[in-house]
PDB file of C-alpha atoms in Angstrom:
ATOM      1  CA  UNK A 173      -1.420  -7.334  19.774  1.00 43.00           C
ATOM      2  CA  UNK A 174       2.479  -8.513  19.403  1.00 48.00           C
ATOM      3  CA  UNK A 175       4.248 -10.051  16.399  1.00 48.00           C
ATOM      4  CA  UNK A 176       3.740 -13.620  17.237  1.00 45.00           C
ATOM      5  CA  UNK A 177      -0.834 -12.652  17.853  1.00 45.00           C
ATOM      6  CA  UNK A 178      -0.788 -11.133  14.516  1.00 44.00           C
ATOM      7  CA  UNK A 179       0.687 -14.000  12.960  1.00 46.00           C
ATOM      8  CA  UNK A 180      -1.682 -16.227  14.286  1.00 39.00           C
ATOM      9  CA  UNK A 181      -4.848 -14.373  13.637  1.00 42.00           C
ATOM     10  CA  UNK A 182      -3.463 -13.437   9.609  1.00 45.00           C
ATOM     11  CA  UNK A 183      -1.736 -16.969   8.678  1.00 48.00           C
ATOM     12  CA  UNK A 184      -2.171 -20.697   8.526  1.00 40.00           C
ATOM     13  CA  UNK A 185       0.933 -22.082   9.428  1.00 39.00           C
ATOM     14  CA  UNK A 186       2.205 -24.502   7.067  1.00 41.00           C
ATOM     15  CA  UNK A 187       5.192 -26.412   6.071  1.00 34.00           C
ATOM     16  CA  UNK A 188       5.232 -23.996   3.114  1.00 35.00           C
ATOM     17  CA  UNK A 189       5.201 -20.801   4.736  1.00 50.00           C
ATOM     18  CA  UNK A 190       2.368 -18.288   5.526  1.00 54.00           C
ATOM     19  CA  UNK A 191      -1.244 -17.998   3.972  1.00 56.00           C
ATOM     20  CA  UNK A 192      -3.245 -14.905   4.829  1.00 58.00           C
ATOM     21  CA  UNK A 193      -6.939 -16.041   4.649  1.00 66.00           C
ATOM     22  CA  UNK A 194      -8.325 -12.645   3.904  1.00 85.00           C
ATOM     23  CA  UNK A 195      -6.604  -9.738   2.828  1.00 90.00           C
ATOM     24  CA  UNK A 196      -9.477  -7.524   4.392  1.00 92.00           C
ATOM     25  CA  UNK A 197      -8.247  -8.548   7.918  1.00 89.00           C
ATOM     26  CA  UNK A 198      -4.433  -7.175   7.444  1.00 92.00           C
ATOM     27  CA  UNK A 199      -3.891  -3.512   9.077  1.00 95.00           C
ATOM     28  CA  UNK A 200      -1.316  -3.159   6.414  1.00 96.00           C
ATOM     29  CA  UNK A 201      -4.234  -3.086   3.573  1.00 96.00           C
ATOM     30  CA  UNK A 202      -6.528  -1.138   6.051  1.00 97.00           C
ATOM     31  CA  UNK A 203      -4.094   1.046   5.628  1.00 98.00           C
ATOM     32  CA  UNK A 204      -2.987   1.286   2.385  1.00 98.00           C
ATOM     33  CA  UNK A 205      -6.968   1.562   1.247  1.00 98.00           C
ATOM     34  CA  UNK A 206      -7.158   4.570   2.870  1.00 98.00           C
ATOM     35  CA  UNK A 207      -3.832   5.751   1.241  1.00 98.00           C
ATOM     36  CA  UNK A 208      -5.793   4.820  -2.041  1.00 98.00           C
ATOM     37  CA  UNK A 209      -9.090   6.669  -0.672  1.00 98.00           C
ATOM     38  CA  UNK A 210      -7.178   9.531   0.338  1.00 98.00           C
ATOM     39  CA  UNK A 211      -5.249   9.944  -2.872  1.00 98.00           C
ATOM     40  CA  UNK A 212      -8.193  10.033  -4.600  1.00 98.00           C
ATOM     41  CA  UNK A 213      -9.596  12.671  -2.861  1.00 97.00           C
ATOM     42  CA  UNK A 214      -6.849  15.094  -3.143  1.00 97.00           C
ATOM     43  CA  UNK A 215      -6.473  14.455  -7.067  1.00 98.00           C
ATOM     44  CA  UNK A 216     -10.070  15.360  -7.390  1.00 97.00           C
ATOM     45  CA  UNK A 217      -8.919  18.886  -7.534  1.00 95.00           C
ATOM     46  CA  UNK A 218      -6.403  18.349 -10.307  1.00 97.00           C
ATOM     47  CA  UNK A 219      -6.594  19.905 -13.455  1.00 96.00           C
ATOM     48  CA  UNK A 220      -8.129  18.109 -16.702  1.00 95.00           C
ATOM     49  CA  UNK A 221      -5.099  18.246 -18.348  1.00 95.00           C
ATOM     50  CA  UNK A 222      -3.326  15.943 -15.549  1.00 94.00           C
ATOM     51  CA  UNK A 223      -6.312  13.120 -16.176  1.00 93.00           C
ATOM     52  CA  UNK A 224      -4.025  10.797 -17.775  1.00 94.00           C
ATOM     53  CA  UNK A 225      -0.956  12.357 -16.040  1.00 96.00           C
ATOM     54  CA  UNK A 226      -0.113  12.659 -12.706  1.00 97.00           C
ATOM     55  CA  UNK A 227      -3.716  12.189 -11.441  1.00 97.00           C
ATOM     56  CA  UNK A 228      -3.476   8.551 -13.097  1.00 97.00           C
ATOM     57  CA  UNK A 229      -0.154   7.878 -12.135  1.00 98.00           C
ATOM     58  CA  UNK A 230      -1.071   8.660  -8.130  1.00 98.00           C
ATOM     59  CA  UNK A 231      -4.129   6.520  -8.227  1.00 98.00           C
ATOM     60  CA  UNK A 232      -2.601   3.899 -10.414  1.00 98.00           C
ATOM     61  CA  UNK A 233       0.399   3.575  -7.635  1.00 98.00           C
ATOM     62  CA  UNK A 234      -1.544   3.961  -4.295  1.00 98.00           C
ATOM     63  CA  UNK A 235      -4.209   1.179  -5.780  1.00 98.00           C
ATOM     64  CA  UNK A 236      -1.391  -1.085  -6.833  1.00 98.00           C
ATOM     65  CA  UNK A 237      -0.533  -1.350  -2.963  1.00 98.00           C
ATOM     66  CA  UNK A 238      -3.550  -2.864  -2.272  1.00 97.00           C
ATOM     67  CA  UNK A 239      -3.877  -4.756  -5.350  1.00 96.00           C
ATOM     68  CA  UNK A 240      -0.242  -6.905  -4.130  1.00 96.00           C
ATOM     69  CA  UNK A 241      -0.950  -7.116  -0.794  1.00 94.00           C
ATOM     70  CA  UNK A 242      -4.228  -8.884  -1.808  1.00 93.00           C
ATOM     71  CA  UNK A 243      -2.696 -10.808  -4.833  1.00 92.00           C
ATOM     72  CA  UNK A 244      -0.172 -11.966  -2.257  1.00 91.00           C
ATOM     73  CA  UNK A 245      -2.532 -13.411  -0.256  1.00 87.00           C
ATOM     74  CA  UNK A 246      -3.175 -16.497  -2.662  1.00 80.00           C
ATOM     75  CA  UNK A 247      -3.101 -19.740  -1.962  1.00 74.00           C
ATOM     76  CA  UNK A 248       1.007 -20.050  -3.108  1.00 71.00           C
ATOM     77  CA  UNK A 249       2.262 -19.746   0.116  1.00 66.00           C
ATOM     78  CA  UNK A 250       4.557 -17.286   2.240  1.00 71.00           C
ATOM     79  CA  UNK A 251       7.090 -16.699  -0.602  1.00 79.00           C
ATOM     80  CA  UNK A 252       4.767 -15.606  -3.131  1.00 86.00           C
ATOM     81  CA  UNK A 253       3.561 -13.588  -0.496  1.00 89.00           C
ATOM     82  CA  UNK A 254       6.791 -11.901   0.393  1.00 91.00           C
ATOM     83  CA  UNK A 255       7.327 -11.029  -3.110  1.00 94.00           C
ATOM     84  CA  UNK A 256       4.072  -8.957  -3.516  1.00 95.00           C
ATOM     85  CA  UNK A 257       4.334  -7.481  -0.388  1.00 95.00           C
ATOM     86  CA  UNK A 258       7.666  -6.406  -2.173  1.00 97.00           C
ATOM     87  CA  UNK A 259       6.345  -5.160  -5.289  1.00 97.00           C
ATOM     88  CA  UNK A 260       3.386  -2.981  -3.026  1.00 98.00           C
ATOM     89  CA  UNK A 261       6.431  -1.114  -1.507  1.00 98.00           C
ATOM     90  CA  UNK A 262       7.898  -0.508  -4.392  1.00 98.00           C
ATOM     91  CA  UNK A 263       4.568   1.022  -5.427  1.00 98.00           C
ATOM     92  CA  UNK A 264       4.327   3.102  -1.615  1.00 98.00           C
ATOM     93  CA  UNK A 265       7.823   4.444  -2.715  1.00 97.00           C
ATOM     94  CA  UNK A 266       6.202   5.829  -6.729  1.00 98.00           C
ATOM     95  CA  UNK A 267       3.893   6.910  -4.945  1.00 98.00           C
ATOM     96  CA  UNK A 268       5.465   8.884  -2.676  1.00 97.00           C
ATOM     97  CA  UNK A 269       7.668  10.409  -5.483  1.00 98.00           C
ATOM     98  CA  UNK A 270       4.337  11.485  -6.959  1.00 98.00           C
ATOM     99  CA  UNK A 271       3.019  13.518  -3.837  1.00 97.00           C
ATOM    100  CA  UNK A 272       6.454  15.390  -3.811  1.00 97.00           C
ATOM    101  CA  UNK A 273       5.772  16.180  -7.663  1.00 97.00           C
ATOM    102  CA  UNK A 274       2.249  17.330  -6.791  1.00 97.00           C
ATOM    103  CA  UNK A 275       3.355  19.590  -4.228  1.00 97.00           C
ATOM    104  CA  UNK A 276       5.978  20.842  -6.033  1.00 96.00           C
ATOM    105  CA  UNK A 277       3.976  21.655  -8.978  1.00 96.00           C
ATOM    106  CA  UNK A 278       1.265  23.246  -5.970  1.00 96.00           C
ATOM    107  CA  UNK A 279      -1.302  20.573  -7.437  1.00 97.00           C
ATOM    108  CA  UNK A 280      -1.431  19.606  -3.812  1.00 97.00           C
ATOM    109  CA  UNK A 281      -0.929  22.267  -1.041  1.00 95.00           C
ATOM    110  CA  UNK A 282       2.048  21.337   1.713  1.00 94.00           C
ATOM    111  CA  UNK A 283      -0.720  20.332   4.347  1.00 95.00           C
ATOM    112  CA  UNK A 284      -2.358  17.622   2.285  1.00 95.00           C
ATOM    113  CA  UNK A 285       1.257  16.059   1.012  1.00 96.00           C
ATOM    114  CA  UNK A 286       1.980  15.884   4.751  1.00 97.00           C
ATOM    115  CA  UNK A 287      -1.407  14.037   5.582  1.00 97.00           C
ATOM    116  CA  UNK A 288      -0.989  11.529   2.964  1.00 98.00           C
ATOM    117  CA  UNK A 289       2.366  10.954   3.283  1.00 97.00           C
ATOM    118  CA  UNK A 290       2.196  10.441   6.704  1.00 98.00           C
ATOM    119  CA  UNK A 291      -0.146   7.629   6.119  1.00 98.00           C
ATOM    120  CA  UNK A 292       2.101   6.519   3.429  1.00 98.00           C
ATOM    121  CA  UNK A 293       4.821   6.513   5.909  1.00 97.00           C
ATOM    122  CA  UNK A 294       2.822   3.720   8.149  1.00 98.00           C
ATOM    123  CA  UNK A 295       2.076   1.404   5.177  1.00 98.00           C
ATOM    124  CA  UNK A 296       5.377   1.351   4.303  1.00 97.00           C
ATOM    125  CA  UNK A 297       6.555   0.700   8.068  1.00 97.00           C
ATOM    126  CA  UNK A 298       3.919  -1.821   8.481  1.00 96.00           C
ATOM    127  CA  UNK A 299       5.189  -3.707   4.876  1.00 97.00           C
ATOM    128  CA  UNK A 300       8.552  -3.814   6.016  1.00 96.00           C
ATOM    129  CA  UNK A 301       7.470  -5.000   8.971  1.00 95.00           C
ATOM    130  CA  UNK A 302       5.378  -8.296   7.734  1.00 92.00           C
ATOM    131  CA  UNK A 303       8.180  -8.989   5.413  1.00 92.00           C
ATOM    132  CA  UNK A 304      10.511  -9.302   8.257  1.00 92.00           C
ATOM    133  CA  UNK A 305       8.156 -11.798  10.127  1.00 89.00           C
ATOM    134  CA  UNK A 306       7.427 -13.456   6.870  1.00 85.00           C
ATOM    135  CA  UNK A 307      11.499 -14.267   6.608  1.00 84.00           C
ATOM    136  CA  UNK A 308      12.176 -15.053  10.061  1.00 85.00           C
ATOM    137  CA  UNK A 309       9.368 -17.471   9.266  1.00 79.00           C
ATOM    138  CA  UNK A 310      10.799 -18.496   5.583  1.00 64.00           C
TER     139      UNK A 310
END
């Protein structure tokens, strides 16, 4: 499906910019949930004493993705929009800081930093990528 068939089965045009009707039908949070699933799979294995460390920190960051993506898609409009599709990257890019930590402190083995990042890697292609439609739309 091109640019211009996604936009028309995610938004409602409107004077004021772009409305998602249901987060649950964007890729980009299809995605980014199974960032979140996948993250907390692999910090199952941490140790206790990273609970309220890095294990929270991970999950904290890869659920914030999803959380702004679906905060975005209020009723406000494409700006509002744009601005927590922002603040989700910002949380992809924490996040991906934290699976480098995890590796390098061999919480998380090489294998499983490349799986999740990988994933990681498409969220954060796909966000930039609906941010760019939502401006050329702006």
């Amino acid at each position: 499906m091109g640019q211009a068939g996604s936009r028309a089965r995610f938004c409602l045009l409107r004077q004021t910019g772009c409305v998602v009707r249901d987060f649950r039908e964007l890729q980009v949070w299809r995605k980014a949930h199974e960032v979140t699933l996948a993250v907390y799979h692999v910090t199952r294995s941490f140790p206790n004493e990273e609970l309220y460390g890095l294990t929270s920190q991970m999950r904290r960051s890869a659920a914030s993705v999803c959380a702004n993506i679906a905060e975005g898609c209020g009723p406000r409009g494409g700006r509002e929009l744009a601005r927590y599709l922002q603040i989700a990257a910002g949380s992809a890019s924490e996040l991906e800081y934290h699976l480098l930590l995890a590796a390098d402190l061999k919480l998380i083995d090489r294998t499983a930093q490349s799986r999740v990042g990988d994933l990681l890697t498409q969220v954060r292609r796909m966000l930039s990528g609906f941010l760019r439609t939502l401006k050329a739309n702006g």
